[in-house]
Short mmCIF file of C-alpha atoms (C1' of nucleotides) in Angstrom, two decimals:
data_model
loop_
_atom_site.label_atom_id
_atom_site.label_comp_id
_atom_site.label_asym_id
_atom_site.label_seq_id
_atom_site.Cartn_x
_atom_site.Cartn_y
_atom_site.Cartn_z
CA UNK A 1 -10.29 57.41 20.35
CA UNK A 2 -7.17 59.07 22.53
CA UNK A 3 -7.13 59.80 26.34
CA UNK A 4 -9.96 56.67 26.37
CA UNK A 5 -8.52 56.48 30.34
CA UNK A 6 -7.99 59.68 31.48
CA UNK A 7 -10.20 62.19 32.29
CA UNK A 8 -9.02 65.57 33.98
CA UNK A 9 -7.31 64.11 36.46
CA UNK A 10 -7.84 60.38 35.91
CA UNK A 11 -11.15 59.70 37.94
CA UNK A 12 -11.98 57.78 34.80
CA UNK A 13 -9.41 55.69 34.79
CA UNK A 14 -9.68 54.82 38.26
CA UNK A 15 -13.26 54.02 37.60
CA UNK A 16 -12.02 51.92 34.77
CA UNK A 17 -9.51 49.94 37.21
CA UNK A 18 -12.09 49.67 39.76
CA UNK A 19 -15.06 47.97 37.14
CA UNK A 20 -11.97 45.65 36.52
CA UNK A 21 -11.62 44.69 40.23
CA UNK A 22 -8.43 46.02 40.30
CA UNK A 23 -7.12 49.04 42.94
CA UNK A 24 -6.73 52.14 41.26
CA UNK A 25 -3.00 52.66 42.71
CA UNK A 26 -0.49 54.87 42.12
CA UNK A 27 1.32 52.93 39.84
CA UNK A 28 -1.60 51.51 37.45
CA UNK A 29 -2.80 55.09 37.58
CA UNK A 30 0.43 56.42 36.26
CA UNK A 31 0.91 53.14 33.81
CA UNK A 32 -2.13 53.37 32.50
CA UNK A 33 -1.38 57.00 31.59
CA UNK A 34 1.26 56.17 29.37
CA UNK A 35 -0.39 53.19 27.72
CA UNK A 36 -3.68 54.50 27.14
CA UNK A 37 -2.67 58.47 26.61
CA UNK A 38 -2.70 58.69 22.77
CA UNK A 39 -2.80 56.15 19.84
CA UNK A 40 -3.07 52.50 20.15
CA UNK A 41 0.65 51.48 21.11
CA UNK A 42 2.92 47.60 20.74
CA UNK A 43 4.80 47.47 23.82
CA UNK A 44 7.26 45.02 25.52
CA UNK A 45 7.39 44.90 29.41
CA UNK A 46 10.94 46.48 29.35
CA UNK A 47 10.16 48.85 26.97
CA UNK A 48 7.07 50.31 29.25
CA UNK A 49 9.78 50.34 31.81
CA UNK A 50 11.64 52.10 30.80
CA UNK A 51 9.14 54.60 29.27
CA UNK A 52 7.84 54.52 32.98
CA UNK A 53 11.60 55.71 34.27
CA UNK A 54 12.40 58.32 31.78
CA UNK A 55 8.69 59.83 32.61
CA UNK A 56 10.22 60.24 36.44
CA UNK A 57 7.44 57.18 37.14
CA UNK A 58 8.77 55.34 40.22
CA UNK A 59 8.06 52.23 39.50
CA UNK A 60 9.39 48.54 39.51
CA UNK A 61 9.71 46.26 36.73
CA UNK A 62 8.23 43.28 38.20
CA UNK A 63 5.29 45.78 38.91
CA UNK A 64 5.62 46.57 35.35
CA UNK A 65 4.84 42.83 34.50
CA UNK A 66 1.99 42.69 37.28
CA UNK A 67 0.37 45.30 36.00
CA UNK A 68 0.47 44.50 32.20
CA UNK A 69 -0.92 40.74 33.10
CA UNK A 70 -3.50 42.10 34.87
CA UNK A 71 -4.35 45.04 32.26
CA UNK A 72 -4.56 41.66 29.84
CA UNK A 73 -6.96 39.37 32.18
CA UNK A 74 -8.92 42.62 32.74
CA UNK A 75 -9.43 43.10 29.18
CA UNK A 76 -8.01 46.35 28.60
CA UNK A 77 -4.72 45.29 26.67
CA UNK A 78 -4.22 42.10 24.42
CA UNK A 79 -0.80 40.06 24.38
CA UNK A 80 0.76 39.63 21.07
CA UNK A 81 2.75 36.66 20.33
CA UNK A 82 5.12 36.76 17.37
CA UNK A 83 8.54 36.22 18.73
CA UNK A 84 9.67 33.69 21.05
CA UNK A 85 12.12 36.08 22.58
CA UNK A 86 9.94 38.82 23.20
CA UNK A 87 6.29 39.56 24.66
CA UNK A 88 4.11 42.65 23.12
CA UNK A 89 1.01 44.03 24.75
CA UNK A 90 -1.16 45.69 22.56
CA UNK A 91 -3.49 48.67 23.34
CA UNK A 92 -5.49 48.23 20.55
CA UNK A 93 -8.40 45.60 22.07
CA UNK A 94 -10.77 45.31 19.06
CA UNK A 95 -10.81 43.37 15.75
CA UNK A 96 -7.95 43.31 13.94
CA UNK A 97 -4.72 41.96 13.16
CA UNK A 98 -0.29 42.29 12.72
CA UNK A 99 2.20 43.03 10.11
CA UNK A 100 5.58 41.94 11.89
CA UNK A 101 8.58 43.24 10.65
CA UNK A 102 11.07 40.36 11.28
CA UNK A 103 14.25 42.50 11.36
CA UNK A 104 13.14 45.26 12.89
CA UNK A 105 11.16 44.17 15.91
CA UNK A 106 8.29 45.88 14.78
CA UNK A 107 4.15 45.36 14.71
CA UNK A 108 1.83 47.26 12.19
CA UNK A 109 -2.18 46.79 12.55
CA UNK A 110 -3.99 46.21 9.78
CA UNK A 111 -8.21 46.71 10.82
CA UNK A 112 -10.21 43.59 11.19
CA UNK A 113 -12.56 44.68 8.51
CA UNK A 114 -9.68 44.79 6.15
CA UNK A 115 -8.65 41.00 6.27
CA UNK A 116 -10.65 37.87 6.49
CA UNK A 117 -10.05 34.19 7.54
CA UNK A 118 -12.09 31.44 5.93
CA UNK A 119 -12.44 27.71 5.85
CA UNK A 120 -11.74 27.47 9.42
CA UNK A 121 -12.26 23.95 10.47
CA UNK A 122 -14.62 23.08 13.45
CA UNK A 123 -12.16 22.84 16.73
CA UNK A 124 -11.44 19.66 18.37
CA UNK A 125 -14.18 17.91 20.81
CA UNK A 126 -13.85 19.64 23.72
CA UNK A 127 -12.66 22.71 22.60
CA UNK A 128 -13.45 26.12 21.34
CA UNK A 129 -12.43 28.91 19.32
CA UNK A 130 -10.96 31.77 21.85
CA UNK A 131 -9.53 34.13 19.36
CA UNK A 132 -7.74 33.89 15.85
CA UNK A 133 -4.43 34.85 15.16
CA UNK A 134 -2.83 36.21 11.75
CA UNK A 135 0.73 37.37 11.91
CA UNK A 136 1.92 38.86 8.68
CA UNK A 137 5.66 38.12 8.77
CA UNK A 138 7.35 40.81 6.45
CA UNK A 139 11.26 40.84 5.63
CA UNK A 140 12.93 43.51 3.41
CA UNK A 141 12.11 43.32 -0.39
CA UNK B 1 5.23 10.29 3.34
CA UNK B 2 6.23 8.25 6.39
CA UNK B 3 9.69 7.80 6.50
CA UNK B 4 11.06 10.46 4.32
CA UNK B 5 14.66 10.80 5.08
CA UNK B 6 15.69 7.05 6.06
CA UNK B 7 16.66 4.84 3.45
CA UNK B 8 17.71 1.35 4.35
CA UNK B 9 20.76 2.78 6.59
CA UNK B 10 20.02 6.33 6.37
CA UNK B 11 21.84 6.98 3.20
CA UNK B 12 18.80 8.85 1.70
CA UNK B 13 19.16 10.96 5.12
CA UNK B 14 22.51 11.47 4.67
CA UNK B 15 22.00 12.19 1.23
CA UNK B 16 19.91 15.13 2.28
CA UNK B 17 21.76 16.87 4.70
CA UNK B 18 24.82 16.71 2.20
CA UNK B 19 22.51 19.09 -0.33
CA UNK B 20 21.29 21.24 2.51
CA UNK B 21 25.23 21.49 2.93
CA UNK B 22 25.47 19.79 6.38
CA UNK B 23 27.68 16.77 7.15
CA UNK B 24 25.63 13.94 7.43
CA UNK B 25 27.26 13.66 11.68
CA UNK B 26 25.64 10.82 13.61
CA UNK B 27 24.20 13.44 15.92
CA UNK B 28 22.42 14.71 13.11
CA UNK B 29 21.82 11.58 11.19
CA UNK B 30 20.01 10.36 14.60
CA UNK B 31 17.81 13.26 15.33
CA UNK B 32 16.31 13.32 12.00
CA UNK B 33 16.18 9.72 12.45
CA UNK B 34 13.73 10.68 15.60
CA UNK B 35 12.53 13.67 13.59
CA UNK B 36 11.20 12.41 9.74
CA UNK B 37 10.41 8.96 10.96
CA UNK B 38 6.81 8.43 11.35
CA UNK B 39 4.01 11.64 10.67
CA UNK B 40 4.66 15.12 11.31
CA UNK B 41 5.49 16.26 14.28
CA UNK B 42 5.40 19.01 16.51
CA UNK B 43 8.41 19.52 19.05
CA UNK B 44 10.31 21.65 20.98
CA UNK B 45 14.12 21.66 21.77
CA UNK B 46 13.62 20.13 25.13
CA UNK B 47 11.69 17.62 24.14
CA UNK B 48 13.58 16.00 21.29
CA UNK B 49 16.32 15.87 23.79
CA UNK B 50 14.40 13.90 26.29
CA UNK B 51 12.89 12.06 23.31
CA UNK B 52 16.86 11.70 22.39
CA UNK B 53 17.63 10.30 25.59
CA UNK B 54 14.83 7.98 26.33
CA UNK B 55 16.14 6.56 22.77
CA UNK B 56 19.89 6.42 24.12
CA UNK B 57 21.00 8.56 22.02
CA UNK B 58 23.96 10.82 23.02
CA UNK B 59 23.50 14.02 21.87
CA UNK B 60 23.71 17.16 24.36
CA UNK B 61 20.80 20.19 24.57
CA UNK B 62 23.15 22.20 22.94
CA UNK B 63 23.74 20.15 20.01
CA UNK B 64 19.74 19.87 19.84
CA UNK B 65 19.26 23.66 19.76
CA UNK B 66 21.80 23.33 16.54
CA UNK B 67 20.43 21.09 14.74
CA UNK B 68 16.68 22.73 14.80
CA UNK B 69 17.85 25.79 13.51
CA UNK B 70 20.15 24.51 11.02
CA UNK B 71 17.37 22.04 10.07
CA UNK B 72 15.25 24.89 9.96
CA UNK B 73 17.39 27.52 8.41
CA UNK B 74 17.73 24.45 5.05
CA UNK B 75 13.75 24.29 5.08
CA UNK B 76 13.46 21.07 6.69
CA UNK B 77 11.94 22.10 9.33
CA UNK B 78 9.19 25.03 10.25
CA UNK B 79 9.16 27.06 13.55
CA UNK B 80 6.05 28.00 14.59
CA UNK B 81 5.68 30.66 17.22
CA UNK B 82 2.31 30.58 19.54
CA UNK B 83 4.12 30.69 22.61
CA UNK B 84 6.06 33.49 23.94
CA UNK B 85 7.69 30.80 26.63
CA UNK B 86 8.39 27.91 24.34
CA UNK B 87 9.94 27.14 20.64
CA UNK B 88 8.04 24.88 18.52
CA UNK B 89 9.41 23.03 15.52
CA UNK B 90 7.33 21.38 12.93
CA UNK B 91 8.25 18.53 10.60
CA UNK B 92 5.57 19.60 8.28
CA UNK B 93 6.97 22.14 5.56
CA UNK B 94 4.11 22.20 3.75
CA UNK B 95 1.36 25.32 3.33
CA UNK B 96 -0.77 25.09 6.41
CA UNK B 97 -1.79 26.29 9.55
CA UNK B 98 -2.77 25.69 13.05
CA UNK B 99 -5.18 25.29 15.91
CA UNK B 100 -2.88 25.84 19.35
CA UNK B 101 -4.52 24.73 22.89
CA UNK B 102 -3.57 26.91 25.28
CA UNK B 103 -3.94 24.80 28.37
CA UNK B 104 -2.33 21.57 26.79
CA UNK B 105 0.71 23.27 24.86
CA UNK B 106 -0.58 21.16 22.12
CA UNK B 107 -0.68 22.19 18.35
CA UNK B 108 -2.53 20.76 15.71
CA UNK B 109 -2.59 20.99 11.70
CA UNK B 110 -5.15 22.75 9.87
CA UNK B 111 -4.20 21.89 5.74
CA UNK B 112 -3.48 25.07 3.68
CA UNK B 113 -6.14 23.93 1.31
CA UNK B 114 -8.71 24.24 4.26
CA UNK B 115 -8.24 27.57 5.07
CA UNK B 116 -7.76 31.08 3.38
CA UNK B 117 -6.58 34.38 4.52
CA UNK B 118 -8.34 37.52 2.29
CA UNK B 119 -7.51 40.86 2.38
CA UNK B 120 -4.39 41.18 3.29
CA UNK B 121 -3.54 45.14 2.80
CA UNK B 122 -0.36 45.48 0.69
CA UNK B 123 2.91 45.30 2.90
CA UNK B 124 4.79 48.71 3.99
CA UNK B 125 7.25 50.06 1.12
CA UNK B 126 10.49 48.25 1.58
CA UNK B 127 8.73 45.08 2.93
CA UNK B 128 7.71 42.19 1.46
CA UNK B 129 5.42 39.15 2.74
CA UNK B 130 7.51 36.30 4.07
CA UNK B 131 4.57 33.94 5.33
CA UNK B 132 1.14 34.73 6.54
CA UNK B 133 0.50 32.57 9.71
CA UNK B 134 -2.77 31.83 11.06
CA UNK B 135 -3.36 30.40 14.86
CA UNK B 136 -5.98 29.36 15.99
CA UNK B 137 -6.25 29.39 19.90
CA UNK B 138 -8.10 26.84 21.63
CA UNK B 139 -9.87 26.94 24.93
CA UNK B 140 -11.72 24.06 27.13
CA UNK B 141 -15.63 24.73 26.26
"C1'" DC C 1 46.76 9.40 6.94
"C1'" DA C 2 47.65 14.09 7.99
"C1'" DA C 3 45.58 18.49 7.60
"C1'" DT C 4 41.68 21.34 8.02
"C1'" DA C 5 37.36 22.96 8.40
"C1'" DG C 6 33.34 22.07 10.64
"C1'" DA C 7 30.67 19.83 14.62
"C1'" DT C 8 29.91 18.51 19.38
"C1'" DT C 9 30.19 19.13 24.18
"C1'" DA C 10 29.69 20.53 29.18
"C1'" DG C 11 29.09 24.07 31.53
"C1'" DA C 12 28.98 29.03 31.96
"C1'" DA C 13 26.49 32.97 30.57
"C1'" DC C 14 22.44 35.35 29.27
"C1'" DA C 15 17.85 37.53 28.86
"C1'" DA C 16 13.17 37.56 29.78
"C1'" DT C 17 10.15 36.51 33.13
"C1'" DT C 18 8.39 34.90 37.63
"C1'" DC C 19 8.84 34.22 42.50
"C1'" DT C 20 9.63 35.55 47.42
"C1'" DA C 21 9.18 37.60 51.61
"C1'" DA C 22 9.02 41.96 53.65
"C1'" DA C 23 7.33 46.64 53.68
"C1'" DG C 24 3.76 49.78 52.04
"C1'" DA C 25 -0.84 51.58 50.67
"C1'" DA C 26 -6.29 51.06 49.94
"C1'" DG C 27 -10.59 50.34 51.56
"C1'" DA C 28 -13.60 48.88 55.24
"C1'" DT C 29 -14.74 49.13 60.31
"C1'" DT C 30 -14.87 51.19 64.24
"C1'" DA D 1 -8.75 59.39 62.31
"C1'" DA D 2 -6.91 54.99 64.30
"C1'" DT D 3 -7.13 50.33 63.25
"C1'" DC D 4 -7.48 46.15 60.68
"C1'" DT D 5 -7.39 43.40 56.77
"C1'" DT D 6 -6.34 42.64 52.28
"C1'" DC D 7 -4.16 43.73 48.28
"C1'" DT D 8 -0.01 45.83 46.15
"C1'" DT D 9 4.66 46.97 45.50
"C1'" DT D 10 9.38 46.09 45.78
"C1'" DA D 11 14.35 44.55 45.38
"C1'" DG D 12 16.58 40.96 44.66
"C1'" DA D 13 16.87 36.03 44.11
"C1'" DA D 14 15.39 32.24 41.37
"C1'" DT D 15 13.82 29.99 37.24
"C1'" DT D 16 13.40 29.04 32.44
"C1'" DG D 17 14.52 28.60 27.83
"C1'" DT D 18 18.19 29.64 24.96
"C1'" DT D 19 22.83 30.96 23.36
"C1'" DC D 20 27.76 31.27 23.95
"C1'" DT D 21 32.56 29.56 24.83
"C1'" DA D 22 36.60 27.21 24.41
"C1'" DA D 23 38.23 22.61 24.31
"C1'" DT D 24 37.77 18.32 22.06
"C1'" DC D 25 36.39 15.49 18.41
"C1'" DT D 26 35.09 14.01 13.55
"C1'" DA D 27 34.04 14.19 8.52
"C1'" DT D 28 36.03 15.32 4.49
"C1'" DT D 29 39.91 16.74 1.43
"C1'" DG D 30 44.41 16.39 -0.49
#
DNA sequence: CAATAGATTAGAACAATTCTAAAGAAGATT
DNA sequence: AATCTTCTTTAGAATTGTTCTAATCTATTG
């Protein structure tokens, strides 16, 4: 499942960005490479950011933020709500689900085959189902 | 279960904080007043101020913020996080879960008896499972 | 009722995020 | 390739929800 974006020199990813109606620029390009380069990855806004900086990527954070909102709209990353304080983007798009480690700051997937949710209750009139959420809140034993 | 904290005066409120080892202050006697009088309730800081307000009480934001957590920390209230941009609190300490609607901000109560989580894989070594919360996001069919 | 420990307050400070308006880059059109 | 239009990026300001601070006040204890 690694390099799903890039190709020798990232034509696939640009193809990707294009399908998504999104300009394959500079910056996506290069953000892309970092978020979709190897295993699926939890990451805040900041934290890309600074990944970004350190990898000599010129790049600002409230392009940072564009990007990863439109990455999310497009499809091709999934926000993660578990802490009020903090956002996560996660490049893991299929079925599954989060351990959070309270202390630490920390998300662990567990597969969506693994874990199951039953007795769900039909949705309000009006309404329906978008996604289910289970958050595994862990503290130190 | 209506009315669970206020006796005639509020001395069963009182009463209550005293064990959670909190001085029964007006402030505080007030907002759980607002809090624990009718059915459960879902609220955020801001809005139990406003709430606060509209009911002439004097209490500032800051005060507000205190009292949720302390409320919370002493288990008499639940936060519940589906909203990276907002704090919920929720006057229901019982086992259940939730549907969330996105576009209204709204939550609503699923009972723990309705719905089951299976499979949960067995927590990293170190960690142990503090709560498993379910949320179920709503959108406008 | 004085002493003390804890609580409340307004406003400042803070952190994460979003907005703004100007400058820059992509893609289409000639 | 020059031009045009539209989308994108940017730095910094603004906003939002929340926490902190230091002064004042209050509930409880002796």
């Amino acid at each position: 499942m690694a390099r799903k974006l890039r190709g020798k020199g990232g034509e696939k990813a640009a193809e990707r960005l294009r399908e998504a109606g999104l300009r394959p620029t500079r910056q996506r390009l290069e953000l892309a490479g970092l978020l979709f380069c190897d295993e699926d990855r939890h990451l805040s806004a900041e934290s890309l950011h600074a990944e970004a900086q350190e990898a000599g990527i010129k790049v600002s954070l409230a392009t940072v933020y564009n990007t990863l909102h439109q990455f999310t709209n497009a499809g091709l990353l999934r926000q993660v709500v578990v802490d009020a304080a903090r956002s996560y983007f996660d490049t893991n798009i299929g079925d599954h689900q989060h351990f959070y480690c309270e202390g630490e700051g920390r998300l662990i997937d567990i597969p969506g085959d693994a874990i199951a949710v039953s007795g769900v209750p039909t949705p309000p009139r009006g309404t329906e189902i978008d996604r289910v959420d289970v958050v595994i809140r862990l503290r130190r034993a």
